[in-house]
mmCIF file of C-alpha atoms in Angstrom:
data_model
loop_
_atom_site.group_PDB
_atom_site.id
_atom_site.type_symbol
_atom_site.label_atom_id
_atom_site.label_comp_id
_atom_site.label_asym_id
_atom_site.label_seq_id
_atom_site.Cartn_x
_atom_site.Cartn_y
_atom_site.Cartn_z
ATOM 1 C CA PRO A 151 28.562 -23.830 -19.837
ATOM 2 C CA TRP A 152 24.832 -23.809 -18.970
ATOM 3 C CA MET A 153 22.661 -20.603 -19.315
ATOM 4 C CA PRO A 154 18.905 -21.133 -18.997
ATOM 5 C CA GLY A 155 17.064 -19.676 -21.057
ATOM 6 C CA VAL A 156 14.786 -16.706 -20.458
ATOM 7 C CA VAL A 157 11.215 -15.527 -21.690
ATOM 8 C CA ILE A 158 10.769 -12.203 -21.368
ATOM 9 C CA GLN A 159 7.221 -11.339 -21.293
ATOM 10 C CA PRO A 160 5.232 -8.323 -20.426
ATOM 11 C CA GLU A 161 3.044 -8.194 -17.999
ATOM 12 C CA GLU A 162 -0.924 -8.352 -18.470
ATOM 13 C CA ARG A 163 -2.034 -4.912 -16.675
ATOM 14 C CA THR A 164 -1.716 -1.470 -17.461
ATOM 15 C CA MET A 165 0.326 -0.471 -14.573
ATOM 16 C CA PRO A 166 3.536 -1.222 -12.886
ATOM 17 C CA PRO A 167 2.893 -2.469 -8.907
ATOM 18 C CA PRO A 168 2.488 -0.990 -5.960
ATOM 19 C CA GLY A 169 6.004 -0.061 -4.281
ATOM 20 C CA ARG A 170 7.839 -1.044 -8.171
ATOM 21 C CA SER A 171 12.114 -0.602 -6.883
ATOM 22 C CA ALA A 172 14.730 1.716 -9.258
ATOM 23 C CA THR A 173 15.596 -2.200 -9.318
ATOM 24 C CA PRO A 174 12.902 -4.899 -10.364
ATOM 25 C CA MET A 175 14.098 -8.204 -8.164
ATOM 26 C CA ALA A 176 12.684 -10.876 -10.775
ATOM 27 C CA ARG A 177 9.815 -12.581 -10.460
ATOM 28 C CA ARG A 178 10.770 -16.120 -9.681
ATOM 29 C CA SER A 179 7.862 -18.917 -9.439
ATOM 30 C CA SER A 180 7.511 -23.191 -9.047
ATOM 31 C CA GLY A 181 5.636 -22.910 -11.966
ATOM 32 C CA GLY A 182 5.359 -20.718 -15.267
ATOM 33 C CA ALA A 183 5.583 -17.135 -15.264
ATOM 34 C CA PRO A 184 4.601 -15.656 -11.905
ATOM 35 C CA TRP A 185 2.762 -13.115 -13.132
ATOM 36 C CA GLY A 186 1.764 -12.302 -16.791
ATOM 37 C CA ARG A 187 0.727 -14.113 -19.218
ATOM 38 C CA VAL A 188 2.066 -17.672 -19.357
ATOM 39 C CA PRO A 189 5.012 -18.472 -22.142
ATOM 40 C CA GLU A 190 4.588 -20.548 -24.768
ATOM 41 C CA PRO A 191 6.804 -23.603 -24.892
ATOM 42 C CA ARG A 192 9.834 -23.670 -26.879
ATOM 43 C CA PRO A 193 13.309 -25.640 -26.832
ATOM 44 C CA LYS A 194 15.586 -25.268 -24.752
ATOM 45 C CA ARG A 195 18.603 -23.478 -25.557
ATOM 46 C CA SER A 196 21.740 -25.356 -26.987
ATOM 47 C CA ARG A 197 24.734 -25.426 -24.769
ATOM 48 C CA SER A 198 28.144 -25.742 -25.578
ATOM 49 C CA ALA A 199 29.858 -29.176 -25.377
ATOM 50 C CA GLY A 200 30.855 -30.178 -22.353
ATOM 51 C CA GLY A 201 27.481 -28.697 -20.993
ATOM 52 C CA PRO A 202 25.429 -31.910 -20.471
ATOM 53 C CA SER A 203 28.156 -33.581 -18.527
ATOM 54 C CA SER A 204 28.956 -30.835 -15.975
ATOM 55 C CA LEU A 205 25.253 -30.714 -15.210
ATOM 56 C CA ALA A 206 24.576 -34.865 -15.147
ATOM 57 C CA PRO A 207 24.700 -34.754 -11.493
ATOM 58 C CA LEU A 208 22.480 -32.235 -11.381
ATOM 59 C CA ARG A 209 19.951 -33.718 -12.852
ATOM 60 C CA THR A 210 18.845 -36.732 -9.923
ATOM 61 C CA ALA A 211 15.872 -35.774 -7.349
ATOM 62 C CA SER A 212 18.065 -35.366 -4.929
ATOM 63 C CA ALA A 213 21.105 -32.383 -5.958
ATOM 64 C CA GLN A 214 18.093 -30.814 -7.212
ATOM 65 C CA ASN A 215 16.294 -30.542 -4.156
ATOM 66 C CA GLU A 216 19.581 -29.849 -2.705
ATOM 67 C CA LEU A 217 18.788 -25.814 -4.056
ATOM 68 C CA GLY A 218 16.377 -25.003 -2.865
ATOM 69 C CA PRO A 219 12.514 -25.281 -4.510
ATOM 70 C CA THR A 220 13.533 -22.159 -6.788
ATOM 71 C CA LEU A 221 16.342 -22.790 -7.911
ATOM 72 C CA SER A 222 15.955 -26.610 -8.630
ATOM 73 C CA GLU A 223 12.812 -25.584 -10.666
ATOM 74 C CA ILE A 224 14.326 -22.705 -12.624
ATOM 75 C CA VAL A 225 16.842 -25.819 -13.699
ATOM 76 C CA LYS A 226 14.273 -28.312 -14.386
ATOM 77 C CA ARG A 227 12.377 -25.966 -16.352
ATOM 78 C CA ASP A 228 15.715 -25.020 -18.202
ATOM 79 C CA ARG A 229 14.628 -21.243 -18.260
ATOM 80 C CA LEU A 230 13.759 -18.147 -16.158
ATOM 81 C CA ASN A 231 10.510 -16.733 -16.444
ATOM 82 C CA CYS A 232 10.698 -13.389 -16.134
ATOM 83 C CA GLY A 233 7.671 -10.604 -16.261
ATOM 84 C CA VAL A 234 8.270 -7.244 -16.781
ATOM 85 C CA VAL A 235 5.841 -4.159 -17.166
ATOM 86 C CA GLU A 236 6.301 -2.649 -20.866
ATOM 87 C CA GLN A 237 7.365 1.064 -20.446
ATOM 88 C CA ALA A 238 10.133 3.043 -21.842
ATOM 89 C CA GLY A 239 13.524 2.821 -20.568
ATOM 90 C CA PHE A 240 12.202 -1.100 -18.621
ATOM 91 C CA ALA A 241 11.221 -3.037 -20.641
ATOM 92 C CA GLU A 242 9.876 -2.201 -24.034
ATOM 93 C CA PRO A 243 9.584 -3.790 -27.860
ATOM 94 C CA ASP A 244 13.121 -3.051 -29.196
ATOM 95 C CA GLY A 245 11.345 -3.454 -33.108
ATOM 96 C CA ALA A 246 12.660 -6.761 -34.254
ATOM 97 C CA GLY A 247 10.401 -9.127 -32.111
ATOM 98 C CA GLY A 248 12.744 -9.037 -29.051
ATOM 99 C CA TRP A 249 12.484 -6.737 -25.832
ATOM 100 C CA ARG A 250 15.086 -4.215 -24.795
ATOM 101 C CA GLY A 251 15.628 -1.900 -21.422
ATOM 102 C CA PHE A 252 16.998 -1.909 -17.932
ATOM 103 C CA ASP A 253 14.513 -4.381 -16.241
ATOM 104 C CA VAL A 254 15.161 -6.901 -19.916
ATOM 105 C CA ASP A 255 18.879 -6.687 -19.105
ATOM 106 C CA PHE A 256 18.104 -7.291 -15.588
ATOM 107 C CA CYS A 257 16.456 -10.478 -16.639
ATOM 108 C CA ARG A 258 19.480 -11.398 -18.890
ATOM 109 C CA ALA A 259 22.116 -10.737 -15.843
ATOM 110 C CA LEU A 260 19.804 -12.769 -12.996
ATOM 111 C CA ALA A 261 19.769 -15.424 -16.024
ATOM 112 C CA ALA A 262 23.616 -15.296 -16.055
ATOM 113 C CA ALA A 263 23.905 -15.246 -11.939
ATOM 114 C CA ILE A 264 21.658 -17.861 -11.823
ATOM 115 C CA ASP A 265 24.310 -19.946 -14.296
ATOM 116 C CA LYS A 266 27.194 -19.021 -12.421
ATOM 117 C CA ARG A 267 25.135 -20.165 -8.851
ATOM 118 C CA VAL A 268 24.188 -23.754 -10.536
ATOM 119 C CA ALA A 269 27.805 -24.313 -11.511
ATOM 120 C CA ASP A 270 29.053 -22.872 -8.565
ATOM 121 C CA TYR A 271 27.398 -25.202 -6.863
ATOM 122 C CA ASP A 272 27.966 -28.171 -8.806
ATOM 123 C CA LYS A 273 31.998 -27.981 -8.511
ATOM 124 C CA GLN A 274 31.277 -27.444 -5.098
ATOM 125 C CA ARG A 275 29.479 -31.172 -5.208
ATOM 126 C CA SER A 276 31.944 -33.000 -7.039
ATOM 127 C CA ARG A 277 35.129 -31.105 -4.276
ATOM 128 C CA ASN A 278 32.258 -33.416 -2.133
ATOM 129 C CA ALA A 279 32.077 -36.913 -3.302
ATOM 130 C CA ARG A 280 35.530 -36.944 -3.596
ATOM 131 C CA ASN A 281 35.661 -36.638 -0.267
ATOM 132 C CA GLY A 282 33.111 -38.458 0.406
ATOM 133 C CA GLU A 283 31.017 -35.957 1.579
ATOM 134 C CA ARG A 284 27.266 -36.548 0.826
ATOM 135 C CA LYS A 285 24.605 -34.135 1.696
ATOM 136 C CA SER A 286 20.467 -35.420 1.526
ATOM 137 C CA GLY A 287 17.573 -33.666 1.889
ATOM 138 C CA LYS A 288 15.684 -30.547 1.369
ATOM 139 C CA GLY A 289 17.568 -27.726 0.549
ATOM 140 C CA ASP A 290 17.370 -24.806 3.328
ATOM 141 C CA THR A 291 15.039 -21.925 2.370
ATOM 142 C CA GLU A 292 16.796 -20.061 4.326
ATOM 143 C CA ALA A 293 20.267 -20.276 2.853
ATOM 144 C CA GLU A 294 18.453 -20.561 -1.016
ATOM 145 C CA ALA A 295 16.952 -16.995 -0.265
ATOM 146 C CA GLN A 296 19.809 -15.516 0.582
ATOM 147 C CA ALA A 297 21.389 -17.204 -2.561
ATOM 148 C CA LEU A 298 18.217 -15.877 -4.591
ATOM 149 C CA ASP A 299 19.305 -12.552 -2.798
ATOM 150 C CA GLU A 300 23.314 -11.915 -3.671
ATOM 151 C CA ILE A 301 22.074 -13.425 -7.379
ATOM 152 C CA SER A 302 19.682 -10.255 -7.350
ATOM 153 C CA ARG A 303 22.632 -8.247 -6.366
ATOM 154 C CA GLN A 304 25.921 -9.229 -8.924
ATOM 155 C CA ALA A 305 23.032 -9.103 -11.487
ATOM 156 C CA GLU A 306 22.540 -5.914 -10.963
ATOM 157 C CA ARG A 307 25.747 -4.896 -10.647
ATOM 158 C CA ASP A 308 26.264 -6.262 -13.990
ATOM 159 C CA ILE A 309 24.178 -4.589 -15.428
ATOM 160 C CA ALA A 310 24.233 -1.384 -13.810
ATOM 161 C CA PRO A 311 26.954 0.780 -15.971
ATOM 162 C CA ARG A 312 25.232 0.305 -18.811
ATOM 163 C CA PHE A 313 22.383 2.238 -17.493
ATOM 164 C CA LYS A 314 24.522 4.666 -14.988
ATOM 165 C CA ASP A 315 23.132 8.394 -17.220
ATOM 166 C CA PHE A 316 19.113 6.452 -16.763
ATOM 167 C CA LEU A 317 19.613 5.282 -13.921
ATOM 168 C CA ALA A 318 21.035 8.261 -12.605
ATOM 169 C CA ALA A 319 18.569 10.156 -14.678
ATOM 170 C CA ARG A 320 16.007 8.241 -12.587
ATOM 171 C CA ASP A 321 16.700 9.469 -9.836
ATOM 172 C CA ARG A 322 17.054 12.757 -9.877
ATOM 173 C CA LEU A 323 13.486 12.603 -11.699
ATOM 174 C CA ALA A 324 12.241 10.634 -8.098
ATOM 175 C CA ARG A 325 14.180 13.758 -5.863
ATOM 176 C CA GLY A 326 12.269 15.898 -8.189
ATOM 177 C CA ASN A 327 8.741 14.613 -8.161
ATOM 178 C CA ARG A 328 9.355 14.395 -4.341
ATOM 179 C CA GLU A 329 10.107 17.745 -3.585
ATOM 180 C CA ASP A 330 8.066 19.424 -5.938
ATOM 181 C CA LEU A 331 4.845 17.477 -3.390
ATOM 182 C CA LEU A 332 4.644 19.885 -0.868
ATOM 183 C CA PRO A 333 4.517 22.596 -3.318
ATOM 184 C CA ALA A 334 2.151 21.148 -5.862
ATOM 185 C CA ILE A 335 -0.110 20.018 -2.679
ATOM 186 C CA GLN A 336 -0.462 24.067 -1.001
ATOM 187 C CA SER A 337 -0.691 25.515 -4.110
ATOM 188 C CA ALA A 338 -4.215 23.256 -4.448
ATOM 189 C CA LEU A 339 -5.272 24.975 -0.973
ATOM 190 C CA THR A 340 -6.732 28.306 -0.642
ATOM 191 C CA ASP A 341 -6.256 30.690 2.196
ATOM 192 C CA ALA A 342 -9.464 29.283 3.251
ATOM 193 C CA ASP A 343 -8.041 25.400 3.225
ATOM 194 C CA VAL A 344 -5.697 23.864 5.863
ATOM 195 C CA LEU A 345 -4.684 20.004 5.315
ATOM 196 C CA VAL A 346 -4.401 17.953 8.789
ATOM 197 C CA GLU A 347 -2.043 14.693 8.278
ATOM 198 C CA MET A 348 -2.430 12.833 11.053
ATOM 199 C CA VAL A 349 0.400 10.597 12.189
ATOM 200 C CA ARG A 350 -0.089 7.183 14.818
ATOM 201 C CA PHE A 351 3.725 6.627 15.810
ATOM 202 C CA ARG A 352 5.997 5.320 18.406
ATOM 203 C CA PRO A 353 8.713 7.401 19.689
ATOM 204 C CA PHE A 354 12.412 6.017 18.847
ATOM 205 C CA ARG A 355 14.755 6.104 21.467
ATOM 206 C CA ALA A 356 18.408 5.489 20.112
ATOM 207 C CA ALA A 357 20.282 5.652 23.736
ATOM 208 C CA VAL A 358 18.629 4.173 26.952
ATOM 209 C CA PRO A 359 20.314 3.741 30.248
ATOM 210 C CA GLY A 360 21.710 0.316 30.726
ATOM 211 C CA GLY A 361 25.081 0.676 28.862
ATOM 212 C CA THR A 362 25.937 -1.869 26.117
ATOM 213 C CA ARG A 363 23.869 -5.275 26.499
ATOM 214 C CA GLN A 364 22.227 -6.903 24.144
ATOM 215 C CA THR A 365 19.088 -7.983 24.674
ATOM 216 C CA ALA A 366 14.770 -8.420 23.835
ATOM 217 C CA SER A 367 14.094 -6.062 27.729
ATOM 218 C CA LEU A 368 16.543 -3.701 26.213
ATOM 219 C CA ASP A 369 15.305 -3.460 22.693
ATOM 220 C CA ALA A 370 11.687 -3.470 23.840
ATOM 221 C CA GLU A 371 12.513 -0.256 26.197
ATOM 222 C CA ARG A 372 14.501 1.687 23.368
ATOM 223 C CA TRP A 373 10.120 2.484 22.082
ATOM 224 C CA ASP A 374 7.738 4.621 24.331
ATOM 225 C CA PRO A 375 4.112 4.310 23.594
ATOM 226 C CA ALA A 376 2.668 5.105 20.456
ATOM 227 C CA ARG A 377 1.770 8.501 20.409
ATOM 228 C CA TYR A 378 -0.832 10.601 17.856
ATOM 229 C CA ALA A 379 0.401 13.743 15.702
ATOM 230 C CA ALA A 380 -0.146 15.710 13.260
ATOM 231 C CA TYR A 381 1.155 18.153 10.598
ATOM 232 C CA VAL A 382 -0.436 20.764 9.326
ATOM 233 C CA VAL A 383 -0.465 22.384 6.217
ATOM 234 C CA ARG A 384 -1.584 26.036 4.838
ATOM 235 C CA ARG A 385 -1.431 27.685 1.707
ATOM 236 C CA THR A 386 1.920 29.420 2.629
ATOM 237 C CA GLY A 387 4.682 28.946 5.236
ATOM 238 C CA THR A 388 6.154 25.957 6.751
ATOM 239 C CA PRO A 389 3.655 23.140 7.611
ATOM 240 C CA ALA A 390 3.618 22.377 11.501
ATOM 241 C CA PHE A 391 4.553 19.492 13.615
ATOM 242 C CA VAL A 392 1.958 19.297 16.590
ATOM 243 C CA ASP A 393 1.824 16.343 19.272
ATOM 244 C CA LEU A 394 -1.200 15.700 19.957
ATOM 245 C CA GLY A 395 -0.554 13.249 23.282
ATOM 246 C CA ASP A 396 -0.809 9.806 23.965
ATOM 247 C CA ALA A 397 -2.368 6.758 21.378
ATOM 248 C CA ASP A 398 -3.522 5.056 24.073
ATOM 249 C CA THR A 399 -5.096 7.466 26.278
ATOM 250 C CA ILE A 400 -7.178 9.395 23.267
ATOM 251 C CA ASP A 401 -8.080 6.035 21.949
ATOM 252 C CA ALA A 402 -9.879 5.169 24.635
ATOM 253 C CA VAL A 403 -12.068 8.083 24.538
ATOM 254 C CA VAL A 404 -12.538 7.662 20.608
ATOM 255 C CA VAL A 405 -14.263 4.139 21.340
ATOM 256 C CA GLU A 406 -16.028 5.560 24.783
ATOM 257 C CA PHE A 407 -17.549 8.888 22.313
ATOM 258 C CA ARG A 408 -18.891 6.587 19.165
ATOM 259 C CA ARG A 409 -20.642 4.389 21.876
ATOM 260 C CA ALA A 410 -22.361 7.591 23.129
ATOM 261 C CA LEU A 411 -23.223 8.450 19.731
ATOM 262 C CA SER A 412 -25.366 5.503 19.447
ATOM 263 C CA LEU A 413 -27.328 6.597 22.838
ATOM 264 C CA PRO A 414 -30.573 8.816 22.313
ATOM 265 C CA ARG A 415 -30.382 10.825 25.458
ATOM 266 C CA GLY A 416 -27.827 12.258 27.424
ATOM 267 C CA THR A 417 -25.450 14.667 27.559
ATOM 268 C CA LEU A 418 -22.636 12.307 27.581
ATOM 269 C CA ALA A 419 -22.018 12.242 23.897
ATOM 270 C CA ARG A 420 -21.715 16.063 24.172
ATOM 271 C CA ASP A 421 -19.354 15.902 26.920
ATOM 272 C CA LEU A 422 -17.069 13.212 25.674
ATOM 273 C CA GLY A 423 -17.056 15.620 22.239
ATOM 274 C CA ARG A 424 -16.545 18.037 24.042
ATOM 275 C CA ARG A 425 -13.233 16.254 25.421
ATOM 276 C CA LEU A 426 -12.176 15.110 21.793
ATOM 277 C CA GLU A 427 -12.457 18.300 21.047
ATOM 278 C CA ALA A 428 -9.866 19.650 23.481
ATOM 279 C CA THR A 429 -7.429 16.625 22.746
ATOM 280 C CA VAL A 430 -7.993 16.934 18.991
ATOM 281 C CA MET A 431 -8.213 20.206 17.800
ATOM 282 C CA GLN A 432 -8.088 22.952 20.127
ATOM 283 C CA PRO A 433 -3.975 22.177 19.643
ATOM 284 C CA LEU A 434 -4.284 22.281 16.203
ATOM 285 C CA ARG A 435 -5.778 25.350 15.517
ATOM 286 C CA ALA A 436 -2.993 28.166 16.435
ATOM 287 C CA HIS A 437 -1.958 26.687 13.319
ATOM 288 C CA ALA A 438 -5.313 26.705 10.927
ATOM 289 C CA ALA A 439 -6.620 30.457 12.282
ATOM 290 C CA GLY A 440 -8.895 31.555 9.684
ATOM 291 C CA ALA A 441 -9.872 27.842 8.068
ATOM 292 C CA THR A 442 -13.668 27.046 7.470
ATOM 293 C CA GLN A 443 -12.641 23.656 5.468
ATOM 294 C CA TRP A 444 -10.362 21.333 7.168
ATOM 295 C CA HIS A 445 -9.389 18.375 4.958
ATOM 296 C CA VAL A 446 -8.267 15.663 7.753
ATOM 297 C CA SER A 447 -6.206 12.649 6.788
ATOM 298 C CA PRO A 448 -6.673 10.971 10.512
ATOM 299 C CA ASP A 449 -4.999 8.153 11.076
ATOM 300 C CA GLY A 450 -5.540 4.854 14.030
ATOM 301 C CA LEU A 451 -9.035 5.105 15.935
ATOM 302 C CA LEU A 452 -9.124 8.612 14.553
ATOM 303 C CA ASN A 453 -10.480 7.325 11.496
ATOM 304 C CA LEU A 454 -14.114 7.023 12.786
ATOM 305 C CA VAL A 455 -14.242 10.071 14.810
ATOM 306 C CA PRO A 456 -17.166 12.232 13.077
ATOM 307 C CA PHE A 457 -14.942 14.950 13.780
ATOM 308 C CA GLY A 458 -18.280 17.341 12.571
ATOM 309 C CA ALA A 459 -19.534 15.855 16.535
ATOM 310 C CA LEU A 460 -17.099 17.644 17.608
ATOM 311 C CA VAL A 461 -18.145 20.307 20.264
ATOM 312 C CA ASN A 462 -15.603 23.298 20.749
ATOM 313 C CA ALA A 463 -15.377 25.727 23.780
ATOM 314 C CA GLU A 464 -18.271 27.442 23.103
ATOM 315 C CA GLY A 465 -20.160 24.318 23.178
ATOM 316 C CA HIS A 466 -21.563 24.545 19.084
ATOM 317 C CA TYR A 467 -20.972 21.649 17.224
ATOM 318 C CA LEU A 468 -17.643 21.681 14.702
ATOM 319 C CA LEU A 469 -20.126 21.068 11.833
ATOM 320 C CA GLU A 470 -21.429 24.675 12.487
ATOM 321 C CA THR A 471 -18.577 26.530 11.339
ATOM 322 C CA LEU A 472 -16.303 24.223 9.871
ATOM 323 C CA THR A 473 -16.495 21.820 6.885
ATOM 324 C CA PHE A 474 -14.855 18.314 6.997
ATOM 325 C CA ASN A 475 -12.998 16.678 4.031
ATOM 326 C CA TYR A 476 -11.662 13.283 4.832
ATOM 327 C CA ILE A 477 -9.176 12.250 2.196
ATOM 328 C CA ALA A 478 -6.908 8.948 2.652
ATOM 329 C CA SER A 479 -3.715 11.556 2.707
ATOM 330 C CA GLY A 480 -3.037 15.412 1.249
ATOM 331 C CA ARG A 481 -1.603 14.117 -2.528
ATOM 332 C CA ASP A 482 -6.202 13.381 -2.511
ATOM 333 C CA LEU A 483 -6.101 17.267 -2.931
ATOM 334 C CA LEU A 484 -4.185 17.106 -6.752
ATOM 335 C CA ARG A 485 -6.926 15.442 -7.737
ATOM 336 C CA ARG A 486 -8.725 17.949 -7.553
ATOM 337 C CA GLY A 487 -11.117 19.098 -10.339
ATOM 338 C CA ALA A 488 -10.165 16.205 -12.861
ATOM 339 C CA THR A 489 -12.625 15.001 -15.296
ATOM 340 C CA THR A 490 -14.365 12.786 -14.203
ATOM 341 C CA VAL A 491 -16.223 10.873 -17.398
ATOM 342 C CA ARG A 492 -19.773 9.735 -14.930
ATOM 343 C CA THR A 493 -20.922 6.479 -16.905
ATOM 344 C CA THR A 494 -24.576 6.171 -15.695
ATOM 345 C CA ALA A 495 -27.243 8.457 -14.540
ATOM 346 C CA PRO A 496 -27.416 9.358 -10.821
ATOM 347 C CA VAL A 497 -30.088 7.665 -8.374
ATOM 348 C CA VAL A 498 -31.679 9.457 -6.038
ATOM 349 C CA LEU A 499 -32.753 6.752 -2.522
ATOM 350 C CA ALA A 500 -35.310 9.145 -0.254
ATOM 351 C CA ASN A 501 -37.897 8.340 1.928
ATOM 352 C CA PRO A 502 -38.223 4.669 2.228
ATOM 353 C CA GLU A 503 -41.181 2.884 3.922
ATOM 354 C CA PHE A 504 -39.115 1.113 6.551
ATOM 355 C CA ASP A 505 -41.406 -1.248 8.046
ATOM 356 C CA ASP A 506 -44.552 -1.326 5.255
ATOM 357 C CA ALA A 507 -41.966 -2.356 2.667
ATOM 358 C CA PRO A 508 -42.618 -6.176 1.445
ATOM 359 C CA ARG A 509 -39.589 -7.590 3.266
ATOM 360 C CA SER A 510 -37.930 -11.574 3.652
ATOM 361 C CA ALA A 511 -39.087 -13.761 6.834
ATOM 362 C CA SER A 512 -35.645 -13.481 7.994
ATOM 363 C CA ALA A 513 -35.905 -9.682 7.663
ATOM 364 C CA ALA A 514 -38.902 -9.557 9.775
ATOM 365 C CA GLY A 515 -37.355 -11.891 12.314
ATOM 366 C CA ALA A 516 -35.107 -9.379 13.361
ATOM 367 C CA ARG A 517 -36.422 -6.966 13.544
ATOM 368 C CA SER A 518 -39.302 -8.671 16.242
ATOM 369 C CA ILE A 519 -35.944 -9.615 18.009
ATOM 370 C CA LEU A 520 -35.096 -6.404 17.875
ATOM 371 C CA GLY A 521 -38.315 -4.488 19.076
ATOM 372 C CA THR A 522 -37.356 -1.286 16.987
ATOM 373 C CA ARG A 523 -39.691 0.418 14.272
ATOM 374 C CA PHE A 524 -38.336 3.211 11.798
ATOM 375 C CA GLU A 525 -40.192 5.643 11.608
ATOM 376 C CA SER A 526 -40.558 7.133 7.839
ATOM 377 C CA LEU A 527 -38.198 10.237 6.850
ATOM 378 C CA PRO A 528 -40.254 12.806 4.792
ATOM 379 C CA GLY A 529 -37.194 15.408 5.049
ATOM 380 C CA THR A 530 -35.489 13.102 2.802
ATOM 381 C CA ALA A 531 -38.436 13.754 0.260
ATOM 382 C CA ALA A 532 -38.005 17.009 -0.072
ATOM 383 C CA GLU A 533 -33.303 16.881 -0.184
ATOM 384 C CA ALA A 534 -34.074 14.145 -2.837
ATOM 385 C CA ASP A 535 -36.377 17.248 -4.648
ATOM 386 C CA GLY A 536 -33.472 20.092 -4.578
ATOM 387 C CA ILE A 537 -30.781 16.966 -5.435
ATOM 388 C CA ARG A 538 -32.821 16.652 -8.380
ATOM 389 C CA GLN A 539 -32.837 20.275 -9.436
ATOM 390 C CA LEU A 540 -29.789 20.026 -9.724
ATOM 391 C CA LEU A 541 -29.377 16.965 -11.168
ATOM 392 C CA PRO A 542 -32.441 16.701 -13.796
ATOM 393 C CA ASP A 543 -30.774 13.735 -14.754
ATOM 394 C CA ALA A 544 -31.206 11.705 -11.704
ATOM 395 C CA THR A 545 -33.713 8.773 -11.176
ATOM 396 C CA LEU A 546 -35.557 9.104 -8.371
ATOM 397 C CA LEU A 547 -36.471 6.596 -5.784
ATOM 398 C CA ALA A 548 -38.786 7.005 -2.996
ATOM 399 C CA ARG A 549 -41.620 5.184 -0.567
ATOM 400 C CA GLU A 550 -41.343 1.222 -1.367
ATOM 401 C CA ARG A 551 -39.635 1.578 -4.304
ATOM 402 C CA ALA A 552 -36.551 2.876 -2.177
ATOM 403 C CA THR A 553 -35.425 -0.734 -1.438
ATOM 404 C CA GLU A 554 -32.152 -2.767 -2.159
#
């Protein structure tokens, strides 16, 4: 008897939101369109005879509150605002001023499921009233969240048969993309390359001593202390998994190593750099023979480690023989060589006059408090000249011009 109006419109972003699921959960909010453009007001849909009388109990503020904030807002608004991302098969114009696709039908099925939920609630409320039972106050948000989840699942079940072939093809494509990812990354590597994907994780044990007791302490016992590990990927062959050891132990060395790097004198930084190299890099070397270009995707505090500053067993810094390229993940290698368009000319800053350049009173105060003086860097001027030969259109800012 009651069907909320459905306003379907494209979202203004050109890409789907991160983590978009196979079956999108319709976005609901307490006011207007939850994301995308706010729809223009339009007349409400007409209802069949008997509709207004069946809805009458819901028109009171207390009854609407009992539904929960989201459902009651939809009832008051008398329409479901459903944002969609324009994408072939999911949501696209139908050529007649409307929309079609999986997401669009999902929105309509969601409205129908809400209609049924409100109707069922209305019937239950009428029965309770006849039996002298009355519920007052605000609806349970947890109960409403569960109801919304059930509504979404019902809408998905309703439209799945009509999109069976489409969903099957989409799933096959997703599996194919995952299966093709490793070969694609390996094809981007040369024999001199190695990809190291690091991860900080906590091992989980399915079975622990103690029988079948269900307690919080037992659940905690299932998780071992955090560890570091790495996947080593070469151009050919199966990636190797390498356990690097206890994460807290490694993190403690990282903290001390970074602190030691700030000290201009002493051998502590070299000693800690050697210790860290033996712990993290040495176990990886057996799987990276011949590799001089290391593509490293660190995790945890290892993100803060300058791997080139580590010291090998021969007492040499790693940067003397290896080149490190820091990436977010191995997928970044697939974008190497992609064409980019430069919109502005490069700017090169070199040999700034730290202490002679004009500065604010606050900066001068900070300088005097620290009691430090920064000397000029004439060597960077020569480096800048070399860079400018490679980039003739670059703007060079040096000495007093090299300021913020």
